[in-house]
Amino acid sequence: MSSAAPTLSLPGDPPGGRRAAWVWGIGVAVYFVAIIFRTSLGVAGLDAADRFDVNASALSTFSILQLLVYAGMQIPVGLMVDRLGTKKVLTIGAVLFTVGQLGFALAPSYGMALAARALLGCGDAMTFISVLRLGSRWFPARRGPLIGQVAALFGMAGNLVSTLFIARALHSYGWTTTFVGSSLAGVVVLVLLLLFLKDHPEGHEPPPAEHAGASYVRRQIAAAWREPGTRLGMWVHFTTQFPAMVFLLLWGMPFLVEAQELSRGTAGTLLTLVVLSNMVVGLVYGQIVARHHEARAPIALGTVATTALLWASAIFYPAEHTPMWLLVVLCLVLGACGPASMIGFDFARPANPPERQGTASGIVNMGGFIASMTTLFAVGVLLDATGDNYRVAFASVFVLEALGVTQILRLRRRTALRERDHHVVSRVEAVHVPA
């Protein structure tokens, strides 16, 4: 494999340009709002526990149910994107996550709040795969790694809004006003996408989709799964994403406030540091992977190793409280988890043809959210069982990291051989394309 990604446009590649950036930007705005809604519970966890009078296990159920719905929807959403197109799927998603956020604001009981988070998770599930598909329809294939990382960067900007503004609004205006007010952002992006978003540029229409049916669905899923690049991408996403997701989505704030005895303001600053680090590292990883495809696996594995080392150092520090400098370094390293998880899509993308990109992306995207959901549940149960011993509860992270690294190492060589074969075929086809 060459030391750099191919720079030639593939036959039929979309041209990109300003119009592509504008249309794609609308899709990214929808994803940005979805992330605000998804991560708003991360800064409201303690408030939610008081509002609904629940313990750690019940509190973790909010995020677990949301991620369960999200993960379970990934393959259906991928099939929907391949079949219906981006605009229709994003529209459905925006309606669902907006109604979910509004329902969470007004829920009078724990059960109603759970239902609202499930609805939010369903709408959220329809955004990222749609944005990836939109990017592949409007930009040349060689831009894929960078486009994916930039989309994730804007998602993390949504997380930044949660840590900076939602947390402060909760303190100043209360639960209902904060969540009702934030739901208006969903209405704004829904109007934008209905008015301006297009699935693809003129002259780059996809081939007509096959007649939908059970056999078509089975063929799409089976064909995507047979590709080792799809499976490797899923395990990369599984192994890299979840430590930061668990920290930001729910357990970071309680850990910093209850176990480390920091103020909420200081804890919020540390969570913000994770988000800022993510945004910087995302741009760096995107540029490296776009130029050097062989760096994908080393970056992913290096991120996992560094995360495990800092996670262990922080939770097993031989004192009652972890020193601030080590918490800061941990948060900086956790910021690399999201960008590393995006590398999973860069394994699946070249392994699958355009008409199967949504399905393959759905399989990849399941990985990290299954790992996050499992760890969120494990941490909640272990906290209740051990009397809020965060050292024991947070050690559950290492089990899933070990499983994921084993699978990455198993599939890495097989994927490299398969990509080499695809690259040779693509070069031969490109040479014989008529002028």
XYZ file of C-alpha atoms in Angstrom:
435
model
C 0.000 0.000 0.000
C 1.315 3.445 -0.885
C 2.364 5.908 1.765
C -0.344 8.345 0.804
C -3.973 8.117 -0.167
C -4.689 8.242 -3.920
C -5.203 11.818 -5.093
C -6.981 11.123 -8.385
C -10.724 11.642 -8.418
C -12.672 8.507 -9.116
C -14.867 8.355 -12.236
C -18.132 10.131 -11.441
C -16.773 11.833 -8.304
C -18.842 14.884 -7.265
C -16.971 18.182 -7.664
C -17.303 19.677 -4.168
C -17.055 23.460 -3.991
C -18.999 26.183 -2.191
C -22.453 24.835 -2.938
C -21.415 21.433 -1.611
C -20.128 23.080 1.570
C -23.414 24.982 2.007
C -25.666 21.951 1.547
C -23.446 19.707 3.648
C -23.304 22.439 6.291
C -27.076 22.252 6.715
C -26.805 18.536 7.402
C -23.992 19.204 9.875
C -26.177 21.801 11.626
C -28.838 19.127 12.183
C -26.174 16.829 13.642
C -24.859 19.700 15.796
C -28.281 20.180 17.393
C -28.737 16.429 17.866
C -25.466 16.318 19.823
C -26.592 19.210 22.041
C -29.730 17.250 22.890
C -27.855 13.947 23.324
C -25.230 15.338 25.687
C -27.470 17.700 27.653
C -28.070 14.923 30.186
C -24.320 14.743 30.827
C -24.387 18.119 32.583
C -27.879 17.566 34.040
C -27.300 14.140 35.589
C -27.269 15.354 39.186
C -30.304 17.562 38.531
C -32.126 14.623 36.936
C -31.385 12.415 39.951
C -32.940 15.045 42.232
C -35.882 15.823 39.948
C -36.954 12.205 39.507
C -35.609 10.936 42.879
C -33.574 8.033 41.419
C -30.346 6.216 42.311
C -27.234 5.679 40.142
C -28.592 2.615 38.319
C -31.868 4.336 37.453
C -30.002 7.476 36.382
C -27.776 5.462 34.061
C -30.923 3.970 32.506
C -31.616 7.335 30.845
C -28.405 7.161 28.842
C -28.523 3.382 28.399
C -32.009 3.474 26.884
C -31.062 6.401 24.662
C -27.959 4.585 23.398
C -29.820 1.264 23.117
C -32.300 2.884 20.760
C -29.461 4.672 18.952
C -27.401 1.511 18.453
C -30.402 -0.600 17.516
C -31.413 1.928 14.865
C -28.051 2.109 13.095
C -28.559 -0.673 10.527
C -32.215 0.259 9.857
C -31.153 3.892 9.434
C -28.326 2.892 7.104
C -30.810 0.975 4.973
C -33.218 3.934 5.055
C -30.504 6.324 3.898
C -29.535 3.993 1.047
C -33.187 3.602 0.082
C -34.870 6.977 0.805
C -32.004 9.461 0.623
C -30.553 11.883 3.139
C -33.183 14.621 3.213
C -36.119 12.382 4.149
C -34.188 10.574 6.871
C -32.784 13.790 8.373
C -36.271 15.314 8.392
C -37.696 12.376 10.329
C -34.737 12.495 12.706
C -35.071 16.228 13.393
C -38.764 15.894 14.182
C -38.144 12.986 16.567
C -35.224 14.443 18.513
C -36.968 17.816 18.869
C -40.124 16.202 20.242
C -37.939 14.054 22.522
C -36.102 17.067 23.959
C -39.376 18.913 24.524
C -40.895 15.842 26.160
C -37.902 15.523 28.477
C -38.398 19.140 29.536
C -42.045 18.607 30.454
C -42.007 14.999 31.694
C -43.848 14.748 35.030
C -42.429 11.338 35.946
C -39.377 9.103 35.535
C -41.237 6.822 33.105
C -42.289 9.696 30.852
C -38.751 11.073 30.901
C -37.406 7.671 29.834
C -39.840 7.586 26.910
C -38.713 11.064 25.861
C -35.025 10.052 25.909
C -35.840 6.967 23.824
C -37.581 9.180 21.245
C -34.605 11.530 21.285
C -32.237 8.601 20.749
C -34.282 7.441 17.768
C -34.063 10.846 16.096
C -30.401 11.257 16.994
C -29.671 7.886 15.364
C -30.734 9.261 11.985
C -28.293 12.156 11.860
C -24.655 11.102 11.656
C -24.988 8.388 9.018
C -27.061 10.807 6.943
C -24.344 13.466 7.226
C -21.661 10.972 6.179
C -23.776 9.966 3.170
C -24.386 13.631 2.305
C -20.636 14.276 2.333
C -19.938 11.315 0.053
C -22.582 12.576 -2.417
C -21.290 16.158 -2.553
C -17.484 15.862 -2.152
C -14.780 13.819 -3.944
C -13.908 10.480 -2.330
C -10.389 11.633 -1.435
C -11.934 14.194 0.919
C -13.806 11.503 2.841
C -11.549 11.201 5.931
C -11.303 14.957 6.440
C -15.030 15.532 5.812
C -15.889 12.882 8.387
C -13.578 14.392 11.009
C -14.914 17.908 10.398
C -18.481 16.636 10.823
C -17.463 15.041 14.114
C -15.751 18.300 15.109
C -19.022 20.200 14.719
C -20.716 17.472 16.729
C -18.255 18.101 19.529
C -19.041 21.801 19.242
C -22.593 20.757 20.141
C -21.154 19.006 23.181
C -19.354 22.242 24.014
C -22.689 24.077 23.963
C -24.004 21.573 26.502
C -21.062 21.939 28.867
C -20.867 25.731 28.592
C -24.470 26.878 28.221
C -26.900 24.124 29.195
C -25.155 23.677 32.562
C -25.281 27.422 33.267
C -28.864 27.736 32.057
C -29.932 24.939 34.404
C -28.422 26.831 37.313
C -29.939 30.174 36.271
C -33.332 29.301 34.763
C -34.199 25.823 35.966
C -35.038 22.518 34.299
C -38.168 23.275 32.260
C -37.113 26.622 30.822
C -33.668 25.288 29.843
C -34.876 22.191 28.021
C -37.902 23.851 26.380
C -35.685 26.689 25.167
C -33.070 24.323 23.749
C -35.728 22.368 21.827
C -36.348 25.474 19.673
C -32.980 24.833 17.988
C -34.491 21.647 16.552
C -37.268 23.662 14.920
C -34.731 26.022 13.317
C -32.646 23.279 11.687
C -35.777 21.441 10.563
C -36.890 24.515 8.614
C -33.412 24.931 7.074
C -33.171 21.371 5.836
C -36.708 21.399 4.407
C -35.973 24.585 2.461
C -32.384 24.127 1.287
C -31.012 20.599 1.606
C -30.576 18.384 -1.489
C -29.465 14.773 -1.540
C -26.907 15.199 -4.358
C -25.691 17.695 -6.989
C -27.182 17.769 -10.460
C -25.679 15.155 -12.744
C -24.639 12.884 -9.875
C -27.888 11.074 -9.241
C -27.419 7.607 -7.725
C -28.647 4.574 -9.685
C -32.280 3.607 -9.023
C -32.627 1.668 -5.779
C -33.698 -1.948 -5.885
C -37.220 -2.873 -4.905
C -37.247 -2.877 -1.118
C -38.006 -6.115 0.646
C -36.698 -8.586 3.173
C -34.345 -10.224 0.678
C -32.874 -6.851 -0.324
C -32.299 -5.918 3.313
C -30.613 -9.234 4.032
C -28.360 -8.894 0.977
C -27.309 -5.355 1.913
C -26.444 -6.284 5.491
C -24.734 -9.561 4.546
C -22.667 -7.957 1.785
C -21.499 -5.143 4.068
C -20.689 -7.543 6.910
C -18.689 -9.861 4.646
C -16.205 -7.079 4.034
C -13.442 -7.293 6.680
C -13.083 -3.500 6.450
C -16.638 -3.079 7.739
C -16.025 -5.377 10.689
C -12.664 -3.786 11.466
C -14.283 -0.357 11.322
C -16.938 -1.475 13.791
C -14.344 -2.769 16.273
C -12.206 0.373 15.937
C -15.298 2.456 16.686
C -16.218 0.108 19.557
C -12.814 0.296 21.226
C -11.927 3.956 20.830
C -15.126 5.917 21.388
C -16.719 4.689 24.598
C -14.385 5.951 27.413
C -14.959 9.581 26.432
C -18.635 8.948 25.711
C -19.193 7.462 29.173
C -17.304 10.359 30.776
C -19.115 13.108 28.865
C -22.555 11.583 28.547
C -23.166 10.806 32.205
C -20.470 9.738 34.675
C -17.783 12.400 34.304
C -19.634 15.079 36.274
C -20.595 12.801 39.218
C -17.046 11.372 39.327
C -15.459 14.808 39.461
C -17.957 16.277 41.924
C -18.623 13.327 44.233
C -15.398 11.291 44.107
C -12.905 14.121 43.517
C -14.867 16.747 45.510
C -14.484 19.433 42.850
C -17.017 22.213 42.400
C -19.502 21.945 39.562
C -17.823 24.869 37.854
C -14.407 23.193 37.925
C -15.904 19.871 36.791
C -17.659 21.636 33.919
C -14.362 23.218 32.884
C -12.701 19.793 32.758
C -15.545 18.416 30.625
C -15.122 21.411 28.336
C -11.439 20.551 28.055
C -12.374 17.104 26.706
C -14.496 18.742 24.027
C -11.857 21.306 23.036
C -9.189 18.611 22.835
C -11.519 16.552 20.641
C -11.938 19.424 18.204
C -8.192 20.030 17.863
C -7.245 16.351 17.625
C -10.008 15.731 15.080
C -8.440 18.143 12.611
C -4.994 16.602 13.119
C -6.216 13.009 12.727
C -8.255 13.937 9.663
C -5.253 15.436 7.897
C -2.976 12.510 8.776
C -5.426 9.819 7.668
C -6.273 11.654 4.442
C -2.573 11.646 3.494
C -1.385 8.373 5.021
C -3.951 5.593 5.083
C -1.508 3.146 6.600
C -1.508 5.295 9.762
C -5.145 4.452 10.559
C -4.622 1.355 12.709
C -1.542 2.695 14.569
C -3.426 5.894 15.458
C -6.447 3.938 16.687
C -4.400 1.477 18.749
C -2.143 4.225 20.096
C -5.184 6.188 21.248
C -6.597 3.135 23.017
C -3.287 2.430 24.778
C -2.826 6.026 25.904
C -6.421 6.274 27.108
C -6.093 3.058 29.124
C -2.846 4.267 30.717
C -4.234 7.651 31.779
C -7.581 6.166 32.879
C -5.754 3.693 35.137
C -3.431 6.388 36.485
C -6.357 8.648 37.384
C -8.658 6.131 39.037
C -5.939 4.161 40.862
C -3.893 7.141 42.002
C -2.495 6.258 45.462
C -4.267 9.038 47.334
C -7.830 9.936 48.229
C -8.074 12.436 45.371
C -6.407 12.486 41.966
C -4.235 15.608 41.489
C -5.594 18.263 39.168
C -2.721 17.998 36.684
C -3.504 14.307 36.130
C -7.227 14.999 35.666
C -6.319 17.651 33.087
C -4.083 15.210 31.175
C -6.798 12.558 31.328
C -9.333 14.970 29.834
C -6.916 15.964 27.074
C -6.381 12.303 26.166
C -10.114 11.519 26.307
C -10.497 14.230 23.689
C -8.697 11.959 21.201
C -11.241 9.135 21.575
C -13.888 10.651 19.314
C -11.509 11.435 16.420
C -9.976 7.951 16.718
C -13.437 6.376 16.460
C -13.976 8.186 13.140
C -11.148 6.093 11.700
C -13.575 3.171 11.789
C -15.553 4.770 8.957
C -12.335 5.150 6.963
C -11.927 1.373 7.040
C -15.534 0.727 5.964
C -15.760 3.416 3.261
C -13.315 1.936 0.687
C -14.608 -1.582 1.370
C -18.170 -0.859 0.190
C -19.702 0.598 -2.990
C -21.708 3.865 -2.836
C -25.091 2.135 -2.763
C -24.057 0.303 0.424
C -22.339 3.150 2.281
C -25.272 3.859 4.578
C -25.613 0.239 5.643
C -21.869 -0.156 6.247
C -21.707 3.109 8.205
C -24.610 1.922 10.337
C -22.755 -1.266 11.236
C -19.624 0.718 12.151
C -21.551 3.271 14.178
C -23.154 0.547 16.286
C -19.776 -0.383 17.745
C -18.991 2.579 19.963
C -22.551 2.994 21.153
C -22.883 -0.652 22.144
C -19.667 -0.303 24.137
C -20.870 2.966 25.698
C -24.240 1.514 26.607
C -22.633 -1.565 28.195
C -20.194 0.531 30.224
C -22.808 3.040 31.350
C -24.847 0.149 32.727
C -21.842 -1.551 34.322
C -20.698 1.648 36.047
C -24.176 2.333 37.451
C -24.579 -1.202 38.792
C -21.074 -1.279 40.277
C -21.528 2.102 41.951
C -24.698 0.891 43.664
C -23.103 -2.449 44.597
C -19.910 -0.942 46.039
C -21.282 2.147 47.760
C -20.134 4.595 45.076
C -16.617 3.188 44.647
C -15.596 4.834 41.371
C -12.307 2.954 41.210
C -14.078 -0.383 40.922
C -16.854 0.947 38.680
C -14.545 2.745 36.226
C -12.271 -0.306 35.959
C -14.995 -1.935 33.810
C -13.608 0.142 30.917
C -10.563 -2.122 30.632
C -12.641 -5.239 29.888
C -14.172 -3.774 26.749
C -10.892 -2.215 25.620
C -9.189 -5.608 25.809
C -11.968 -7.242 23.787
C -11.833 -4.540 21.120
C -8.046 -4.565 20.726
C -8.118 -8.345 20.251
C -10.600 -8.009 17.384
C -8.719 -5.114 15.759
C -5.489 -7.107 15.683
C -7.331 -10.132 14.273
C -8.925 -8.208 11.380
C -6.185 -5.713 10.578
C -4.131 -7.787 8.135
C -7.167 -9.247 6.395
C -8.510 -5.756 5.749
C -5.159 -4.527 4.376
C -5.028 -7.378 1.863
C -8.617 -6.736 0.779
C -7.984 -2.997 0.342
C -4.910 -3.729 -1.773
C -7.041 -5.851 -4.091
C -9.714 -3.118 -4.325
C -7.065 -0.486 -5.042
C -5.572 -2.500 -7.911
C -9.011 -3.034 -9.470
C -9.891 0.673 -9.134
C -6.652 1.738 -10.854
C -7.257 -0.642 -13.739
C -10.844 0.585 -14.152
C -9.716 4.228 -14.027
C -7.164 3.626 -16.807
C -9.901 2.206 -19.069
C -12.508 4.921 -18.480
C -13.260 6.562 -21.886
C -12.401 10.238 -22.197
